[in-house]
Tab-separated table of C-alpha atoms in Angstrom:
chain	number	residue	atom	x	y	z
N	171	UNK	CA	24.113	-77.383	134.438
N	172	UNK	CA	25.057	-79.421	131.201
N	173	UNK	CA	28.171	-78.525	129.298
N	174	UNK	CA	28.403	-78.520	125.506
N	175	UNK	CA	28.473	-81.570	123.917
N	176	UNK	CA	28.991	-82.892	120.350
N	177	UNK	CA	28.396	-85.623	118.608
N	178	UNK	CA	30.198	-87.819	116.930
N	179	UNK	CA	33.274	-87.952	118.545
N	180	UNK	CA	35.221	-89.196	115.232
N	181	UNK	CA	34.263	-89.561	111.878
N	182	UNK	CA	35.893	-91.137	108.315
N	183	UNK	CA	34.591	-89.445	105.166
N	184	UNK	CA	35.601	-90.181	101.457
N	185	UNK	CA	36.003	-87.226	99.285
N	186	UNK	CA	32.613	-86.086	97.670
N	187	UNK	CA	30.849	-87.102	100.820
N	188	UNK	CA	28.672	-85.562	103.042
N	189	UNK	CA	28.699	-85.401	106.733
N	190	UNK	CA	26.055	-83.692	109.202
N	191	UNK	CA	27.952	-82.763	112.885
N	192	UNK	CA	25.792	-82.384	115.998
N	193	UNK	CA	25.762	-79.800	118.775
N	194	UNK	CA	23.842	-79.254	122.078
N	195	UNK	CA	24.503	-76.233	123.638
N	196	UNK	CA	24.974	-75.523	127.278
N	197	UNK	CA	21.839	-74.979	129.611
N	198	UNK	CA	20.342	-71.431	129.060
N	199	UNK	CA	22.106	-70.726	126.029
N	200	UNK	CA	20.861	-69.284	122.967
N	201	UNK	CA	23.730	-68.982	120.553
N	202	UNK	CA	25.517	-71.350	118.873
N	203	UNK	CA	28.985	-70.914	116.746
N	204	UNK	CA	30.617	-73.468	114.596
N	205	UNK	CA	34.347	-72.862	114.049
N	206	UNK	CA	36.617	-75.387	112.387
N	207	UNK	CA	40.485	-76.090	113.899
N	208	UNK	CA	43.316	-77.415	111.573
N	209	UNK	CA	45.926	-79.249	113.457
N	210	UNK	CA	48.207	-76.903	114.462
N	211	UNK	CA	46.300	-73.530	114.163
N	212	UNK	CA	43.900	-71.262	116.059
N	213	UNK	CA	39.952	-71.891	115.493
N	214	UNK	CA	38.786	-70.781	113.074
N	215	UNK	CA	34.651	-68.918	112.647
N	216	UNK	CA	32.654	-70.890	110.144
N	217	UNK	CA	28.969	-69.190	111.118
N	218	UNK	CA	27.355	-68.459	114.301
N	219	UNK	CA	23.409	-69.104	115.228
N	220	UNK	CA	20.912	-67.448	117.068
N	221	UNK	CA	17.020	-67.778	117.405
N	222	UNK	CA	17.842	-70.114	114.003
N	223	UNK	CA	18.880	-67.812	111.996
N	224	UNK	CA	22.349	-67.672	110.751
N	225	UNK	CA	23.845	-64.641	112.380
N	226	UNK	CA	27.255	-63.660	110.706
N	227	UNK	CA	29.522	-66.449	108.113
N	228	UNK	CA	33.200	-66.710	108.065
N	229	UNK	CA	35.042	-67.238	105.114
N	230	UNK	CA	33.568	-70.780	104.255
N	231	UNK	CA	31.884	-71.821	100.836
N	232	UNK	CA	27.881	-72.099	100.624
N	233	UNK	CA	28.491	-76.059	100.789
N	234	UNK	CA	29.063	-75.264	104.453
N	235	UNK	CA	25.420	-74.796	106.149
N	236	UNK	CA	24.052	-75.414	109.029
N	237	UNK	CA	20.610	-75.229	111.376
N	238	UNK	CA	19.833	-73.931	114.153
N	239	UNK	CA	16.329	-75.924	116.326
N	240	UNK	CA	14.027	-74.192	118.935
N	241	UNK	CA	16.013	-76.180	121.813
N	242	UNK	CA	19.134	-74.174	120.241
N	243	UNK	CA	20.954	-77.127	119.813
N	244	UNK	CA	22.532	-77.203	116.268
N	245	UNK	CA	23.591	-79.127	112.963
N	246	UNK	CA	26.607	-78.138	110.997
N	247	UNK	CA	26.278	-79.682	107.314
N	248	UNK	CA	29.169	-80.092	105.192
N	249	UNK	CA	28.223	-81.264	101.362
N	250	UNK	CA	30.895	-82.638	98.764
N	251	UNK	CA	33.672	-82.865	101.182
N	252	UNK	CA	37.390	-82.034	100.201
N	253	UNK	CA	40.727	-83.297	101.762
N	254	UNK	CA	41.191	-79.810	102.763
N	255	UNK	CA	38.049	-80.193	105.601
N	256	UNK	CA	39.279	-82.816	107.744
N	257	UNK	CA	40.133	-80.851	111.008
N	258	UNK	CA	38.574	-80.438	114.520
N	259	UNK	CA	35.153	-79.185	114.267
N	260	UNK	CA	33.853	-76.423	117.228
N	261	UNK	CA	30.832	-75.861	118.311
N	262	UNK	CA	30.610	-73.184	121.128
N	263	UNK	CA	27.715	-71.825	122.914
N	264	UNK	CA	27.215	-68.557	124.995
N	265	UNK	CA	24.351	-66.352	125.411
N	266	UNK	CA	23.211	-63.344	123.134
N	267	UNK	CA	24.720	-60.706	124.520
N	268	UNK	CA	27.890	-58.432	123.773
N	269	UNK	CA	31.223	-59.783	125.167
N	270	UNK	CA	29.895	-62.551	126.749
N	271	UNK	CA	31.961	-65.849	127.204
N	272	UNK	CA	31.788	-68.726	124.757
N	273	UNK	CA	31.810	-72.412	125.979
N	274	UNK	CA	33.258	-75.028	123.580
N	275	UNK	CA	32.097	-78.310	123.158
N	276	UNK	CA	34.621	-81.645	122.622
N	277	UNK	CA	34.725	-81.390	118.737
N	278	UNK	CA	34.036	-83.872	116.213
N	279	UNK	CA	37.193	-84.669	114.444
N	280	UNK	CA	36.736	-85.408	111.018
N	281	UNK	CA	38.870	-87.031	108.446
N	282	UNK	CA	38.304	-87.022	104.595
N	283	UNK	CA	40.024	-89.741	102.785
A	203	UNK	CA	42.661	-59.378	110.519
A	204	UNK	CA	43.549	-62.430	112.462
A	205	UNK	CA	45.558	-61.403	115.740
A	206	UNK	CA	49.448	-61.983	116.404
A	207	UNK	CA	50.195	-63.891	119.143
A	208	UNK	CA	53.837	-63.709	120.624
A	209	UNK	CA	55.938	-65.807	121.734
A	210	UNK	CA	54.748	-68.475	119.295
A	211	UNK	CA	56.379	-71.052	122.122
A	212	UNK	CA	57.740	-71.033	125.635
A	213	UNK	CA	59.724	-73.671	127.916
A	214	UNK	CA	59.322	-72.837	131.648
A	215	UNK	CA	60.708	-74.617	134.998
A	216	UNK	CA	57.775	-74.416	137.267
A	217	UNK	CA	57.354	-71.733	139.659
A	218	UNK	CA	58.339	-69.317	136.497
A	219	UNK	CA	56.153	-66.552	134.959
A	220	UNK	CA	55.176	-65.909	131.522
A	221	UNK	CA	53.612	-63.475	129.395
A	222	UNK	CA	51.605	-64.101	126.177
A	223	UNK	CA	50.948	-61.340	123.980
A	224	UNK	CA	48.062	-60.812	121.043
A	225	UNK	CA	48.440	-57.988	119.083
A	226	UNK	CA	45.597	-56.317	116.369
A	227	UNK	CA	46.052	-54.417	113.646
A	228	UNK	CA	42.260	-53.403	113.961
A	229	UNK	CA	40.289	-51.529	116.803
A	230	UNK	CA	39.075	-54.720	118.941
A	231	UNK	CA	35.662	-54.476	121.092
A	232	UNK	CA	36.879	-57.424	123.332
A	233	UNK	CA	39.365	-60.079	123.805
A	234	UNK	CA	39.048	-63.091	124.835
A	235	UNK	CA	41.780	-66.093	126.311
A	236	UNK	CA	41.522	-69.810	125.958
A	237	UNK	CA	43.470	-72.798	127.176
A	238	UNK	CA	43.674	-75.672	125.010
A	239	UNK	CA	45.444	-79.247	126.309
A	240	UNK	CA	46.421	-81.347	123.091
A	241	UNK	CA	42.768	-83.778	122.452
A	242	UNK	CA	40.612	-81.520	124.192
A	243	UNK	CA	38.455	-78.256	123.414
A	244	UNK	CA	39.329	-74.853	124.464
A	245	UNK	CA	38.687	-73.471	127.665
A	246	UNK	CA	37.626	-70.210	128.644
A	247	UNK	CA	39.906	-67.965	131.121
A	248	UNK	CA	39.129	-64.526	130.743
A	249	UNK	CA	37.135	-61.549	128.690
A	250	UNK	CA	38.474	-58.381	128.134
A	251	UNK	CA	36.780	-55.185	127.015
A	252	UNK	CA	38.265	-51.812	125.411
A	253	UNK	CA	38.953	-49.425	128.208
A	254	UNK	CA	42.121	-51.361	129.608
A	255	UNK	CA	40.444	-53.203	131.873
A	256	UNK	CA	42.979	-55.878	133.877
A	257	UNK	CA	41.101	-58.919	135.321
A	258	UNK	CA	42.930	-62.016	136.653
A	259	UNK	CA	41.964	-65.036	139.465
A	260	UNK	CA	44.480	-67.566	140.786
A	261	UNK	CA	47.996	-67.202	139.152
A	262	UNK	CA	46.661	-65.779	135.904
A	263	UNK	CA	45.657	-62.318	134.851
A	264	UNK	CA	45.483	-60.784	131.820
A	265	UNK	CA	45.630	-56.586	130.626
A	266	UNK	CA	44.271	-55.189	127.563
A	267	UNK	CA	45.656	-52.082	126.203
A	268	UNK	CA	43.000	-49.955	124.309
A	269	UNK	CA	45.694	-47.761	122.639
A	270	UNK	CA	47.672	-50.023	121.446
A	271	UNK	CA	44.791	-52.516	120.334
A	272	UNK	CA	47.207	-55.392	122.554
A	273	UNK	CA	46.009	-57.467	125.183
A	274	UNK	CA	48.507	-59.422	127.517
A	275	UNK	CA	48.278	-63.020	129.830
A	276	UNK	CA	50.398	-63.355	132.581
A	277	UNK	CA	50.839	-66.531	134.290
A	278	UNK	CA	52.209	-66.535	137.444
A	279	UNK	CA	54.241	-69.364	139.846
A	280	UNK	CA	53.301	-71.585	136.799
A	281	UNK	CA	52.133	-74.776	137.751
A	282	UNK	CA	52.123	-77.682	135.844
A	283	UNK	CA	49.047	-77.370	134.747
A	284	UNK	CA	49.333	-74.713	132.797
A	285	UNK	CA	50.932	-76.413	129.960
A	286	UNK	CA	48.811	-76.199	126.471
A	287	UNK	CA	48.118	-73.862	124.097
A	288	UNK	CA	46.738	-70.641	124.555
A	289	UNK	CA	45.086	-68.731	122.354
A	290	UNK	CA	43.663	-65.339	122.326
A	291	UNK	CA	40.569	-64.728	120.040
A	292	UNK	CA	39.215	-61.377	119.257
A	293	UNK	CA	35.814	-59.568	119.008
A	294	UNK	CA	35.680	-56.865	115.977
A	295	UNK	CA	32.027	-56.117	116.345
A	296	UNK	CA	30.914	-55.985	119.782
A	297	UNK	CA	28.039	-57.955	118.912
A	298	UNK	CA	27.795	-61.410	119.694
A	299	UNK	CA	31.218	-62.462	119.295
A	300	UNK	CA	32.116	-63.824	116.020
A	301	UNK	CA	35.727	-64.231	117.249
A	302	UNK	CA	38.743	-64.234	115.314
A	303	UNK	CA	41.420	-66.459	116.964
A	304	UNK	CA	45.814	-66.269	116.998
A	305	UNK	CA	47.608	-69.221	115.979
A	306	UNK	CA	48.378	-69.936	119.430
A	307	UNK	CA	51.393	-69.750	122.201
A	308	UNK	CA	52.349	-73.158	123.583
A	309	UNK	CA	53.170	-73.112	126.870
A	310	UNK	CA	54.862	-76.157	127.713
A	311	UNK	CA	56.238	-76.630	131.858
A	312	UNK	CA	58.512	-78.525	132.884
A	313	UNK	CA	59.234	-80.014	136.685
């Protein structure tokens, strides 16, 4: 069985940029959430994915989008970056179904300069 | 509606016990616990669902009070593993778990 993983590990942004993250979710599942982790603080939901539709949206601006593909694996896009989105980025994957564990992947930290 | 965690930090010997609360202020479907170690993702421990179901395995269990909307970790014998942050996140909706997570409870042990 194959875990979450994310990709890349680390990334350097200027201000204004933008930056695409990748996820590939666990074996068998179908749902995908993003959720972004300042240091210090509790994840927090950005939007959640299933059959590639976005299912549900946190309190994040439209210049936070993402994609969803038929393999379920998943693309969170961030356009004109701010200072105020470098943190850890989440991606967790579980299966479509009520109160059902989610599995987090490594994160992709990113830094906006 | 993000959930209260309490203690916000603890300092144990091994061997000792703790107990991490997270409180709501709204009616929760489910709650559910994560370990994080500092550079690494979360990891699941446990789900809870409204009804005050207790679940544990190993040293740690957890309880989940429907009335009072409060659901509680106990670590037992702590080992030194146990040490990271743990944070509780909780399920509104019952659908497919857009969880909203506590700031956290570090959980630091000491030999």
């Amino acid at each position: 069985e194959t875990g979450v993983t994310q990709s890349p590990t680390h990334l350097i942004k200027t201000r204004g940029q933008q930056v695409t993250l990748r996820c590939s979710s666990q074996s068998g599942h179908n749902t995908v959430s993003w959720y972004q982790q300042a240091l210090g603080q509790g994840p927090q939901f950005i939007f959640q994915y299933y059959r590639e539709e976005e299912n549900g949206r946190g309190n994040f601006p439209p210049r936070f989008s993402g994609l969803q593909f038929p393999n379920y694996s998943s693309e969170l896009n961030v356009n004109a970056l701010e200072l105020d989105d470098s943190a850890l980025y989440l991606c967790a994957s579980s299966l479509w179904l009520a109160a059902h564990e989610q599995f987090f992947g490594p994160g992709t930290r990113l830094t906006v300069l | 509606q993000q959930p209260v965690q309490s203690p916000q930090a603890v300092i144990l010997r091994e061997g000792e016990d703790a107990v991490i609360n997270c409180s709501s202020s709204k009616a929760l479907y489910s709650v559910h616990w994560y370990r994080q170690k500092h550079g690494e993702a979360p990891v699941f421990l446990m789900i809870l669902l409204k009804g005050g179901e207790q679940k544990g395995h190993d040293k740690i269990s957890a309880s989940f009070n429907e009335k009072k909307q409060q659901s509680s970790l106990y670590l037992t014998a702590s080992q030194l593993s146990y040490s990271g942050t743990y944070f509780c996140g909780t399920d509104y909706s019952g659908g497919a778990q857009k969880l909203v997570f506590g700031q956290g409870t570090r959980l630091t042990i000491n030999p």
